[in-house]
mmCIF file with all atom_site columns, C-alpha atoms and ligand atoms in Angstrom:
data_model
loop_
_atom_site.group_PDB
_atom_site.id
_atom_site.type_symbol
_atom_site.label_atom_id
_atom_site.label_alt_id
_atom_site.label_comp_id
_atom_site.label_asym_id
_atom_site.label_entity_id
_atom_site.label_seq_id
_atom_site.pdbx_PDB_ins_code
_atom_site.Cartn_x
_atom_site.Cartn_y
_atom_site.Cartn_z
_atom_site.occupancy
_atom_site.B_iso_or_equiv
_atom_site.pdbx_formal_charge
_atom_site.auth_seq_id
_atom_site.auth_comp_id
_atom_site.auth_asym_id
_atom_site.auth_atom_id
_atom_site.pdbx_PDB_model_num
ATOM   1   C  CA  . MET A 1 1   ? 85.401 108.461 38.951 1.00 0.00 ? 1   MET A CA  1
ATOM   2   C  CA  . ARG A 1 2   ? 82.407 107.087 36.766 1.00 0.00 ? 2   ARG A CA  1
ATOM   3   C  CA  . LEU A 1 3   ? 81.112 103.662 37.903 1.00 0.00 ? 3   LEU A CA  1
ATOM   4   C  CA  . ILE A 1 4   ? 78.546 100.994 37.515 1.00 0.00 ? 4   ILE A CA  1
ATOM   5   C  CA  . LEU A 1 5   ? 77.725 98.308  40.364 1.00 0.00 ? 5   LEU A CA  1
ATOM   6   C  CA  . LEU A 1 6   ? 76.452 95.737  38.428 1.00 0.00 ? 6   LEU A CA  1
ATOM   7   C  CA  . GLY A 1 7   ? 74.655 92.601  40.098 1.00 0.00 ? 7   GLY A CA  1
ATOM   8   C  CA  . PRO A 1 8   ? 71.347 90.729  40.490 1.00 0.00 ? 8   PRO A CA  1
ATOM   9   C  CA  . PRO A 1 9   ? 69.084 91.882  43.565 1.00 0.00 ? 9   PRO A CA  1
ATOM   10  C  CA  . GLY A 1 10  ? 70.207 91.203  47.090 1.00 0.00 ? 10  GLY A CA  1
ATOM   11  C  CA  . ALA A 1 11  ? 73.674 91.365  45.988 1.00 0.00 ? 11  ALA A CA  1
ATOM   12  C  CA  . GLY A 1 12  ? 74.529 94.520  48.309 1.00 0.00 ? 12  GLY A CA  1
ATOM   13  C  CA  . LYS A 1 13  ? 74.801 96.770  45.303 1.00 0.00 ? 13  LYS A CA  1
ATOM   14  C  CA  . GLY A 1 14  ? 72.867 99.430  47.324 1.00 0.00 ? 14  GLY A CA  1
ATOM   15  C  CA  . THR A 1 15  ? 74.757 99.340  50.460 1.00 0.00 ? 15  THR A CA  1
ATOM   16  C  CA  . GLN A 1 16  ? 78.148 99.202  48.517 1.00 0.00 ? 16  GLN A CA  1
ATOM   17  C  CA  . ALA A 1 17  ? 77.244 102.502 46.459 1.00 0.00 ? 17  ALA A CA  1
ATOM   18  C  CA  . GLN A 1 18  ? 76.463 104.091 49.577 1.00 0.00 ? 18  GLN A CA  1
ATOM   19  C  CA  . ARG A 1 19  ? 79.327 103.631 51.211 1.00 0.00 ? 19  ARG A CA  1
ATOM   20  C  CA  . ILE A 1 20  ? 81.459 104.424 47.945 1.00 0.00 ? 20  ILE A CA  1
ATOM   21  C  CA  . VAL A 1 21  ? 78.878 107.992 48.153 1.00 0.00 ? 21  VAL A CA  1
ATOM   22  C  CA  . GLU A 1 22  ? 80.219 108.014 51.974 1.00 0.00 ? 22  GLU A CA  1
ATOM   23  C  CA  . LYS A 1 23  ? 84.246 107.595 51.131 1.00 0.00 ? 23  LYS A CA  1
ATOM   24  C  CA  . HIS A 1 24  ? 84.417 109.301 47.814 1.00 0.00 ? 24  HIS A CA  1
ATOM   25  C  CA  . GLY A 1 25  ? 81.536 112.113 47.541 1.00 0.00 ? 25  GLY A CA  1
ATOM   26  C  CA  . LEU A 1 26  ? 80.168 110.689 44.515 1.00 0.00 ? 26  LEU A CA  1
ATOM   27  C  CA  . PRO A 1 27  ? 76.457 111.341 43.821 1.00 0.00 ? 27  PRO A CA  1
ATOM   28  C  CA  . GLN A 1 28  ? 74.379 108.084 43.321 1.00 0.00 ? 28  GLN A CA  1
ATOM   29  C  CA  . LEU A 1 29  ? 72.316 108.036 40.178 1.00 0.00 ? 29  LEU A CA  1
ATOM   30  C  CA  . SER A 1 30  ? 69.387 105.609 40.969 1.00 0.00 ? 30  SER A CA  1
ATOM   31  C  CA  . THR A 1 31  ? 66.958 105.855 37.623 1.00 0.00 ? 31  THR A CA  1
ATOM   32  C  CA  . GLY A 1 32  ? 63.951 105.648 40.320 1.00 0.00 ? 32  GLY A CA  1
ATOM   33  C  CA  . ASP A 1 33  ? 64.586 108.718 42.248 1.00 0.00 ? 33  ASP A CA  1
ATOM   34  C  CA  . MET A 1 34  ? 66.188 110.749 39.248 1.00 0.00 ? 34  MET A CA  1
ATOM   35  C  CA  . LEU A 1 35  ? 62.499 110.263 36.972 1.00 0.00 ? 35  LEU A CA  1
ATOM   36  C  CA  . ARG A 1 36  ? 60.713 111.469 40.443 1.00 0.00 ? 36  ARG A CA  1
ATOM   37  C  CA  . ALA A 1 37  ? 63.030 114.342 40.647 1.00 0.00 ? 37  ALA A CA  1
ATOM   38  C  CA  . ALA A 1 38  ? 62.508 115.212 37.134 1.00 0.00 ? 38  ALA A CA  1
ATOM   39  C  CA  . ILE A 1 39  ? 58.825 115.147 37.566 1.00 0.00 ? 39  ILE A CA  1
ATOM   40  C  CA  . LEU A 1 40  ? 59.205 117.399 40.593 1.00 0.00 ? 40  LEU A CA  1
ATOM   41  C  CA  . ALA A 1 41  ? 61.122 119.630 38.953 1.00 0.00 ? 41  ALA A CA  1
ATOM   42  C  CA  . GLU A 1 42  ? 58.601 119.739 36.039 1.00 0.00 ? 42  GLU A CA  1
ATOM   43  C  CA  . THR A 1 43  ? 61.661 119.728 33.550 1.00 0.00 ? 43  THR A CA  1
ATOM   44  C  CA  . GLU A 1 44  ? 60.956 118.665 29.558 1.00 0.00 ? 44  GLU A CA  1
ATOM   45  C  CA  . VAL A 1 45  ? 61.803 115.139 30.386 1.00 0.00 ? 45  VAL A CA  1
ATOM   46  C  CA  . GLY A 1 46  ? 59.673 115.099 33.765 1.00 0.00 ? 46  GLY A CA  1
ATOM   47  C  CA  . LYS A 1 47  ? 56.674 116.479 31.869 1.00 0.00 ? 47  LYS A CA  1
ATOM   48  C  CA  . ARG A 1 48  ? 56.833 113.427 29.141 1.00 0.00 ? 48  ARG A CA  1
ATOM   49  C  CA  . VAL A 1 49  ? 57.505 111.424 31.997 1.00 0.00 ? 49  VAL A CA  1
ATOM   50  C  CA  . LYS A 1 50  ? 54.465 111.991 34.127 1.00 0.00 ? 50  LYS A CA  1
ATOM   51  C  CA  . ALA A 1 51  ? 52.513 112.005 31.006 1.00 0.00 ? 51  ALA A CA  1
ATOM   52  C  CA  . VAL A 1 52  ? 53.605 107.977 30.460 1.00 0.00 ? 52  VAL A CA  1
ATOM   53  C  CA  . LEU A 1 53  ? 53.083 107.137 33.983 1.00 0.00 ? 53  LEU A CA  1
ATOM   54  C  CA  . ASP A 1 54  ? 49.772 108.560 34.221 1.00 0.00 ? 54  ASP A CA  1
ATOM   55  C  CA  . SER A 1 55  ? 48.845 106.361 31.261 1.00 0.00 ? 55  SER A CA  1
ATOM   56  C  CA  . GLY A 1 56  ? 49.768 103.423 32.861 1.00 0.00 ? 56  GLY A CA  1
ATOM   57  C  CA  . LYS A 1 57  ? 52.728 103.028 30.759 1.00 0.00 ? 57  LYS A CA  1
ATOM   58  C  CA  . LEU A 1 58  ? 56.317 101.966 31.427 1.00 0.00 ? 58  LEU A CA  1
ATOM   59  C  CA  . VAL A 1 59  ? 59.215 104.841 30.734 1.00 0.00 ? 59  VAL A CA  1
ATOM   60  C  CA  . SER A 1 60  ? 61.159 103.943 27.551 1.00 0.00 ? 60  SER A CA  1
ATOM   61  C  CA  . ASP A 1 61  ? 64.986 103.910 27.189 1.00 0.00 ? 61  ASP A CA  1
ATOM   62  C  CA  . ASP A 1 62  ? 64.909 107.135 25.516 1.00 0.00 ? 62  ASP A CA  1
ATOM   63  C  CA  . ILE A 1 63  ? 63.265 108.624 28.165 1.00 0.00 ? 63  ILE A CA  1
ATOM   64  C  CA  . VAL A 1 64  ? 65.610 107.373 30.920 1.00 0.00 ? 64  VAL A CA  1
ATOM   65  C  CA  . ILE A 1 65  ? 68.639 108.158 29.032 1.00 0.00 ? 65  ILE A CA  1
ATOM   66  C  CA  . ALA A 1 66  ? 67.675 111.605 28.582 1.00 0.00 ? 66  ALA A CA  1
ATOM   67  C  CA  . ILE A 1 67  ? 66.972 111.875 31.852 1.00 0.00 ? 67  ILE A CA  1
ATOM   68  C  CA  . VAL A 1 68  ? 70.388 110.047 33.165 1.00 0.00 ? 68  VAL A CA  1
ATOM   69  C  CA  . SER A 1 69  ? 71.886 112.534 30.682 1.00 0.00 ? 69  SER A CA  1
ATOM   70  C  CA  . GLU A 1 70  ? 70.242 115.494 32.194 1.00 0.00 ? 70  GLU A CA  1
ATOM   71  C  CA  . ARG A 1 71  ? 71.541 114.665 35.815 1.00 0.00 ? 71  ARG A CA  1
ATOM   72  C  CA  . ILE A 1 72  ? 74.894 113.953 34.622 1.00 0.00 ? 72  ILE A CA  1
ATOM   73  C  CA  . ASP A 1 73  ? 75.201 117.409 33.517 1.00 0.00 ? 73  ASP A CA  1
ATOM   74  C  CA  . GLN A 1 74  ? 74.890 118.558 37.084 1.00 0.00 ? 74  GLN A CA  1
ATOM   75  C  CA  . PRO A 1 75  ? 77.353 120.183 38.691 1.00 0.00 ? 75  PRO A CA  1
ATOM   76  C  CA  . ASP A 1 76  ? 77.770 117.703 41.335 1.00 0.00 ? 76  ASP A CA  1
ATOM   77  C  CA  . CYS A 1 77  ? 78.763 114.996 38.678 1.00 0.00 ? 77  CYS A CA  1
ATOM   78  C  CA  . ALA A 1 78  ? 81.964 116.996 37.315 1.00 0.00 ? 78  ALA A CA  1
ATOM   79  C  CA  . ASN A 1 79  ? 83.930 114.207 39.535 1.00 0.00 ? 79  ASN A CA  1
ATOM   80  C  CA  . GLY A 1 80  ? 82.179 111.327 38.516 1.00 0.00 ? 80  GLY A CA  1
ATOM   81  C  CA  . PHE A 1 81  ? 78.696 109.734 39.599 1.00 0.00 ? 81  PHE A CA  1
ATOM   82  C  CA  . ILE A 1 82  ? 77.861 105.657 40.622 1.00 0.00 ? 82  ILE A CA  1
ATOM   83  C  CA  . LEU A 1 83  ? 74.969 104.381 38.586 1.00 0.00 ? 83  LEU A CA  1
ATOM   84  C  CA  . ASP A 1 84  ? 72.513 102.142 40.239 1.00 0.00 ? 84  ASP A CA  1
ATOM   85  C  CA  . GLY A 1 85  ? 70.392 99.874  38.792 1.00 0.00 ? 85  GLY A CA  1
ATOM   86  C  CA  . PHE A 1 86  ? 70.892 100.861 35.503 1.00 0.00 ? 86  PHE A CA  1
ATOM   87  C  CA  . PRO A 1 87  ? 72.056 100.117 32.295 1.00 0.00 ? 87  PRO A CA  1
ATOM   88  C  CA  . ARG A 1 88  ? 69.761 96.709  32.669 1.00 0.00 ? 88  ARG A CA  1
ATOM   89  C  CA  . THR A 1 89  ? 69.667 95.466  29.347 1.00 0.00 ? 89  THR A CA  1
ATOM   90  C  CA  . LEU A 1 90  ? 72.181 95.399  26.549 1.00 0.00 ? 90  LEU A CA  1
ATOM   91  C  CA  . VAL A 1 91  ? 69.803 97.982  24.508 1.00 0.00 ? 91  VAL A CA  1
ATOM   92  C  CA  . GLN A 1 92  ? 70.499 100.684 27.575 1.00 0.00 ? 92  GLN A CA  1
ATOM   93  C  CA  . ALA A 1 93  ? 74.046 99.851  28.101 1.00 0.00 ? 93  ALA A CA  1
ATOM   94  C  CA  . ASP A 1 94  ? 74.788 100.897 24.622 1.00 0.00 ? 94  ASP A CA  1
ATOM   95  C  CA  . ALA A 1 95  ? 72.731 104.022 24.670 1.00 0.00 ? 95  ALA A CA  1
ATOM   96  C  CA  . THR A 1 96  ? 74.806 104.861 27.839 1.00 0.00 ? 96  THR A CA  1
ATOM   97  C  CA  . GLU A 1 97  ? 77.972 104.302 25.819 1.00 0.00 ? 97  GLU A CA  1
ATOM   98  C  CA  . ALA A 1 98  ? 77.000 106.668 23.300 1.00 0.00 ? 98  ALA A CA  1
ATOM   99  C  CA  . MET A 1 99  ? 75.158 108.943 25.427 1.00 0.00 ? 99  MET A CA  1
ATOM   100 C  CA  . LEU A 1 100 ? 78.862 109.318 27.532 1.00 0.00 ? 100 LEU A CA  1
ATOM   101 C  CA  . ALA A 1 101 ? 80.886 109.563 24.246 1.00 0.00 ? 101 ALA A CA  1
ATOM   102 C  CA  . ALA A 1 102 ? 79.154 112.372 23.247 1.00 0.00 ? 102 ALA A CA  1
ATOM   103 C  CA  . LYS A 1 103 ? 79.697 114.423 25.978 1.00 0.00 ? 103 LYS A CA  1
ATOM   104 C  CA  . GLY A 1 104 ? 83.219 113.178 25.686 1.00 0.00 ? 104 GLY A CA  1
ATOM   105 C  CA  . ILE A 1 105 ? 83.725 110.622 29.073 1.00 0.00 ? 105 ILE A CA  1
ATOM   106 C  CA  . ASP A 1 106 ? 83.477 107.582 29.470 1.00 0.00 ? 106 ASP A CA  1
ATOM   107 C  CA  . LEU A 1 107 ? 83.267 104.874 32.546 1.00 0.00 ? 107 LEU A CA  1
ATOM   108 C  CA  . SER A 1 108 ? 85.950 104.301 34.704 1.00 0.00 ? 108 SER A CA  1
ATOM   109 C  CA  . VAL A 1 109 ? 84.806 100.841 35.700 1.00 0.00 ? 109 VAL A CA  1
ATOM   110 C  CA  . VAL A 1 110 ? 81.824 98.523  35.927 1.00 0.00 ? 110 VAL A CA  1
ATOM   111 C  CA  . ILE A 1 111 ? 82.208 96.569  39.095 1.00 0.00 ? 111 ILE A CA  1
ATOM   112 C  CA  . GLU A 1 112 ? 80.219 93.284  39.491 1.00 0.00 ? 112 GLU A CA  1
ATOM   113 C  CA  . LEU A 1 113 ? 79.022 91.762  42.579 1.00 0.00 ? 113 LEU A CA  1
ATOM   114 C  CA  . ARG A 1 114 ? 79.017 87.783  42.371 1.00 0.00 ? 114 ARG A CA  1
ATOM   115 C  CA  . VAL A 1 115 ? 76.760 86.018  44.569 1.00 0.00 ? 115 VAL A CA  1
ATOM   116 C  CA  . ASN A 1 116 ? 74.988 82.994  44.466 1.00 0.00 ? 116 ASN A CA  1
ATOM   117 C  CA  . ASP A 1 117 ? 71.228 82.537  43.849 1.00 0.00 ? 117 ASP A CA  1
ATOM   118 C  CA  . LYS A 1 118 ? 71.000 80.366  46.984 1.00 0.00 ? 118 LYS A CA  1
ATOM   119 C  CA  . GLU A 1 119 ? 72.412 83.266  49.199 1.00 0.00 ? 119 GLU A CA  1
ATOM   120 C  CA  . LEU A 1 120 ? 70.317 85.961  47.164 1.00 0.00 ? 120 LEU A CA  1
ATOM   121 C  CA  . VAL A 1 121 ? 67.002 84.162  48.374 1.00 0.00 ? 121 VAL A CA  1
ATOM   122 C  CA  . ARG A 1 122 ? 68.096 83.643  51.417 1.00 0.00 ? 122 ARG A CA  1
ATOM   123 C  CA  . ARG A 1 123 ? 69.258 87.658  51.850 1.00 0.00 ? 123 ARG A CA  1
ATOM   124 C  CA  . VAL A 1 124 ? 66.375 89.130  50.221 1.00 0.00 ? 124 VAL A CA  1
ATOM   125 C  CA  . SER A 1 125 ? 63.814 86.432  51.492 1.00 0.00 ? 125 SER A CA  1
ATOM   126 C  CA  . GLY A 1 126 ? 65.070 87.740  55.636 1.00 0.00 ? 126 GLY A CA  1
ATOM   127 C  CA  . ARG A 1 127 ? 64.803 91.473  54.969 1.00 0.00 ? 127 ARG A CA  1
ATOM   128 C  CA  . TYR A 1 128 ? 62.477 93.604  56.490 1.00 0.00 ? 128 TYR A CA  1
ATOM   129 C  CA  . SER A 1 129 ? 63.194 97.639  57.238 1.00 0.00 ? 129 SER A CA  1
ATOM   130 C  CA  . CYS A 1 130 ? 61.764 100.048 60.405 1.00 0.00 ? 130 CYS A CA  1
ATOM   131 C  CA  . ALA A 1 131 ? 58.206 101.375 59.005 1.00 0.00 ? 131 ALA A CA  1
ATOM   132 C  CA  . SER A 1 132 ? 59.344 104.881 60.762 1.00 0.00 ? 132 SER A CA  1
ATOM   133 C  CA  . CYS A 1 133 ? 62.873 105.621 59.516 1.00 0.00 ? 133 CYS A CA  1
ATOM   134 C  CA  . GLY A 1 134 ? 63.756 102.586 57.202 1.00 0.00 ? 134 GLY A CA  1
ATOM   135 C  CA  . SER A 1 135 ? 66.753 101.318 58.834 1.00 0.00 ? 135 SER A CA  1
ATOM   136 C  CA  . VAL A 1 136 ? 67.270 97.757  57.097 1.00 0.00 ? 136 VAL A CA  1
ATOM   137 C  CA  . TYR A 1 137 ? 67.556 94.631  59.300 1.00 0.00 ? 137 TYR A CA  1
ATOM   138 C  CA  . HIS A 1 138 ? 67.608 90.828  58.538 1.00 0.00 ? 138 HIS A CA  1
ATOM   139 C  CA  . ASP A 1 139 ? 65.673 87.552  60.536 1.00 0.00 ? 139 ASP A CA  1
ATOM   140 C  CA  . THR A 1 140 ? 69.312 86.238  61.050 1.00 0.00 ? 140 THR A CA  1
ATOM   141 C  CA  . ASP A 1 141 ? 72.297 88.716  59.651 1.00 0.00 ? 141 ASP A CA  1
ATOM   142 C  CA  . HIS A 1 142 ? 71.328 91.624  61.473 1.00 0.00 ? 142 HIS A CA  1
ATOM   143 C  CA  . LYS A 1 143 ? 68.609 91.806  64.284 1.00 0.00 ? 143 LYS A CA  1
ATOM   144 C  CA  . PRO A 1 144 ? 67.864 94.929  66.399 1.00 0.00 ? 144 PRO A CA  1
ATOM   145 C  CA  . GLY A 1 145 ? 69.760 94.963  69.637 1.00 0.00 ? 145 GLY A CA  1
ATOM   146 C  CA  . VAL A 1 146 ? 66.561 94.684  71.216 1.00 0.00 ? 146 VAL A CA  1
ATOM   147 C  CA  . GLU A 1 147 ? 64.088 92.589  69.766 1.00 0.00 ? 147 GLU A CA  1
ATOM   148 C  CA  . GLY A 1 148 ? 61.011 94.204  68.130 1.00 0.00 ? 148 GLY A CA  1
ATOM   149 C  CA  . VAL A 1 149 ? 62.659 97.527  68.075 1.00 0.00 ? 149 VAL A CA  1
ATOM   150 C  CA  . CYS A 1 150 ? 64.338 99.863  65.581 1.00 0.00 ? 150 CYS A CA  1
ATOM   151 C  CA  . ASP A 1 151 ? 68.218 100.573 66.783 1.00 0.00 ? 151 ASP A CA  1
ATOM   152 C  CA  . LYS A 1 152 ? 67.877 103.872 65.361 1.00 0.00 ? 152 LYS A CA  1
ATOM   153 C  CA  . CYS A 1 153 ? 64.605 105.445 66.338 1.00 0.00 ? 153 CYS A CA  1
ATOM   154 C  CA  . GLY A 1 154 ? 63.182 103.101 68.474 1.00 0.00 ? 154 GLY A CA  1
ATOM   155 C  CA  . SER A 1 155 ? 59.762 102.302 66.593 1.00 0.00 ? 155 SER A CA  1
ATOM   156 C  CA  . THR A 1 156 ? 58.187 98.823  67.216 1.00 0.00 ? 156 THR A CA  1
ATOM   157 C  CA  . HIS A 1 157 ? 56.808 98.887  63.811 1.00 0.00 ? 157 HIS A CA  1
ATOM   158 C  CA  . PHE A 1 158 ? 58.431 97.232  60.805 1.00 0.00 ? 158 PHE A CA  1
ATOM   159 C  CA  . LYS A 1 159 ? 57.334 96.308  57.613 1.00 0.00 ? 159 LYS A CA  1
ATOM   160 C  CA  . ARG A 1 160 ? 58.449 94.086  54.442 1.00 0.00 ? 160 ARG A CA  1
ATOM   161 C  CA  . ARG A 1 161 ? 58.629 94.585  50.931 1.00 0.00 ? 161 ARG A CA  1
ATOM   162 C  CA  . PRO A 1 162 ? 55.762 92.757  49.091 1.00 0.00 ? 162 PRO A CA  1
ATOM   163 C  CA  . ASP A 1 163 ? 58.563 91.166  46.520 1.00 0.00 ? 163 ASP A CA  1
ATOM   164 C  CA  . ASP A 1 164 ? 60.856 89.971  49.283 1.00 0.00 ? 164 ASP A CA  1
ATOM   165 C  CA  . ASN A 1 165 ? 59.991 86.207  49.242 1.00 0.00 ? 165 ASN A CA  1
ATOM   166 C  CA  . ALA A 1 166 ? 61.633 83.713  47.620 1.00 0.00 ? 166 ALA A CA  1
ATOM   167 C  CA  . GLU A 1 167 ? 58.748 82.954  45.049 1.00 0.00 ? 167 GLU A CA  1
ATOM   168 C  CA  . THR A 1 168 ? 59.138 86.517  43.818 1.00 0.00 ? 168 THR A CA  1
ATOM   169 C  CA  . MET A 1 169 ? 63.219 86.905  44.195 1.00 0.00 ? 169 MET A CA  1
ATOM   170 C  CA  . THR A 1 170 ? 63.317 83.865  41.871 1.00 0.00 ? 170 THR A CA  1
ATOM   171 C  CA  . GLN A 1 171 ? 61.295 85.330  39.099 1.00 0.00 ? 171 GLN A CA  1
ATOM   172 C  CA  . ARG A 1 172 ? 63.618 88.974  39.715 1.00 0.00 ? 172 ARG A CA  1
ATOM   173 C  CA  . LEU A 1 173 ? 66.761 86.577  38.978 1.00 0.00 ? 173 LEU A CA  1
ATOM   174 C  CA  . GLU A 1 174 ? 65.080 85.002  35.787 1.00 0.00 ? 174 GLU A CA  1
ATOM   175 C  CA  . VAL A 1 175 ? 64.434 88.609  34.562 1.00 0.00 ? 175 VAL A CA  1
ATOM   176 C  CA  . TYR A 1 176 ? 68.457 89.751  35.839 1.00 0.00 ? 176 TYR A CA  1
ATOM   177 C  CA  . TYR A 1 177 ? 69.864 86.837  34.012 1.00 0.00 ? 177 TYR A CA  1
ATOM   178 C  CA  . LYS A 1 178 ? 68.207 86.623  30.775 1.00 0.00 ? 178 LYS A CA  1
ATOM   179 C  CA  . GLU A 1 179 ? 68.308 90.976  30.573 1.00 0.00 ? 179 GLU A CA  1
ATOM   180 C  CA  . THR A 1 180 ? 71.084 91.976  32.890 1.00 0.00 ? 180 THR A CA  1
ATOM   181 C  CA  . SER A 1 181 ? 73.776 89.384  33.198 1.00 0.00 ? 181 SER A CA  1
ATOM   182 C  CA  . PRO A 1 182 ? 74.780 89.949  29.351 1.00 0.00 ? 182 PRO A CA  1
ATOM   183 C  CA  . LEU A 1 183 ? 76.704 93.042  30.777 1.00 0.00 ? 183 LEU A CA  1
ATOM   184 C  CA  . ILE A 1 184 ? 78.672 91.491  32.332 1.00 0.00 ? 184 ILE A CA  1
ATOM   185 C  CA  . GLY A 1 185 ? 80.337 89.973  28.846 1.00 0.00 ? 185 GLY A CA  1
ATOM   186 C  CA  . TYR A 1 186 ? 79.625 93.657  27.377 1.00 0.00 ? 186 TYR A CA  1
ATOM   187 C  CA  . TYR A 1 187 ? 81.702 95.074  29.611 1.00 0.00 ? 187 TYR A CA  1
ATOM   188 C  CA  . TYR A 1 188 ? 84.420 92.548  29.663 1.00 0.00 ? 188 TYR A CA  1
ATOM   189 C  CA  . ALA A 1 189 ? 84.805 92.758  26.247 1.00 0.00 ? 189 ALA A CA  1
ATOM   190 C  CA  . LYS A 1 190 ? 85.688 96.672  26.619 1.00 0.00 ? 190 LYS A CA  1
ATOM   191 C  CA  . GLY A 1 191 ? 87.884 95.550  29.755 1.00 0.00 ? 191 GLY A CA  1
ATOM   192 C  CA  . LYS A 1 192 ? 85.650 97.773  31.790 1.00 0.00 ? 192 LYS A CA  1
ATOM   193 C  CA  . LEU A 1 193 ? 84.444 94.948  33.934 1.00 0.00 ? 193 LEU A CA  1
ATOM   194 C  CA  . LYS A 1 194 ? 86.334 94.271  37.688 1.00 0.00 ? 194 LYS A CA  1
ATOM   195 C  CA  . SER A 1 195 ? 84.344 91.353  39.760 1.00 0.00 ? 195 SER A CA  1
ATOM   196 C  CA  . VAL A 1 196 ? 84.637 91.363  43.506 1.00 0.00 ? 196 VAL A CA  1
ATOM   197 C  CA  . ASP A 1 197 ? 83.292 88.324  45.793 1.00 0.00 ? 197 ASP A CA  1
ATOM   198 C  CA  . GLY A 1 198 ? 79.936 89.370  46.832 1.00 0.00 ? 198 GLY A CA  1
ATOM   199 C  CA  . MET A 1 199 ? 79.633 86.322  49.018 1.00 0.00 ? 199 MET A CA  1
ATOM   200 C  CA  . ALA A 1 200 ? 81.952 87.729  51.485 1.00 0.00 ? 200 ALA A CA  1
ATOM   201 C  CA  . GLU A 1 201 ? 81.631 89.863  54.711 1.00 0.00 ? 201 GLU A CA  1
ATOM   202 C  CA  . MET A 1 202 ? 80.184 93.202  53.572 1.00 0.00 ? 202 MET A CA  1
ATOM   203 C  CA  . ASP A 1 203 ? 83.602 95.047  54.971 1.00 0.00 ? 203 ASP A CA  1
ATOM   204 C  CA  . VAL A 1 204 ? 85.546 93.086  53.124 1.00 0.00 ? 204 VAL A CA  1
ATOM   205 C  CA  . VAL A 1 205 ? 83.626 93.726  49.557 1.00 0.00 ? 205 VAL A CA  1
ATOM   206 C  CA  . THR A 1 206 ? 84.098 97.077  50.639 1.00 0.00 ? 206 THR A CA  1
ATOM   207 C  CA  . SER A 1 207 ? 87.435 96.433  50.986 1.00 0.00 ? 207 SER A CA  1
ATOM   208 C  CA  . GLN A 1 208 ? 87.929 94.639  47.904 1.00 0.00 ? 208 GLN A CA  1
ATOM   209 C  CA  . ILE A 1 209 ? 85.873 97.910  45.576 1.00 0.00 ? 209 ILE A CA  1
ATOM   210 C  CA  . GLU A 1 210 ? 88.067 100.397 47.515 1.00 0.00 ? 210 GLU A CA  1
ATOM   211 C  CA  . ALA A 1 211 ? 90.882 98.104  46.085 1.00 0.00 ? 211 ALA A CA  1
ATOM   212 C  CA  . ILE A 1 212 ? 89.957 98.151  42.328 1.00 0.00 ? 212 ILE A CA  1
ATOM   213 C  CA  . LEU A 1 213 ? 89.248 102.220 42.747 1.00 0.00 ? 213 LEU A CA  1
ATOM   214 C  CA  . ALA A 1 214 ? 92.744 102.908 44.364 1.00 0.00 ? 214 ALA A CA  1
ATOM   215 C  CA  . ASP A 1 215 ? 93.821 101.120 40.984 1.00 0.00 ? 215 ASP A CA  1
ATOM   216 C  CA  . LEU A 1 216 ? 91.914 103.321 38.621 1.00 0.00 ? 216 LEU A CA  1
HETATM 217 ZN ZN1 . ZN  B 2 .   ? 63.954 103.087 62.645 1.00 0.00 ? 29  ZN  B ZN1 1
#
């Protein structure tokens, strides 16, 4: 099973990807993690990434594709993988198709999580996490059992990501609609797209995704 989770920031891709990882044992490939791992492992591509980042530039599509390609060749991806947060543009989507085709494999499905903007802003701007263990909470949707104390580790220190606010979120959504949302039509045209109602309860979204995966 080779799948992509597609959707705007705050749509719940991370949560749902984590659940697919647990249920199906597929590795979740996040480009950020892969870039860091390649740098640490000092692979050829990793050295190029480090040089680019050290010079304060953005890593090019070619390099990211090379990293994803290397990662997919690892034995734990033999039964499939989940691509998380990638591809983000049509150029990257085309390059991904070509890279997979060269390996003689293809995507199984692209699952789109549909959530409206108002809800995305509400979700993201209420989000915070435990400063010690990283457990994620929300001002109204998911508070710790005891106010101000992390359920998981008991810490009383919490933090908010600086980009988790309404203003930054609006900018992130603009980028998403401009650069990433064209992928919805792109994969639809290839017969790969399945959409789920991301406004539903998390468990309901999971069931919708499981039904799609069971159908593959
Ligand atoms: Zn904690």
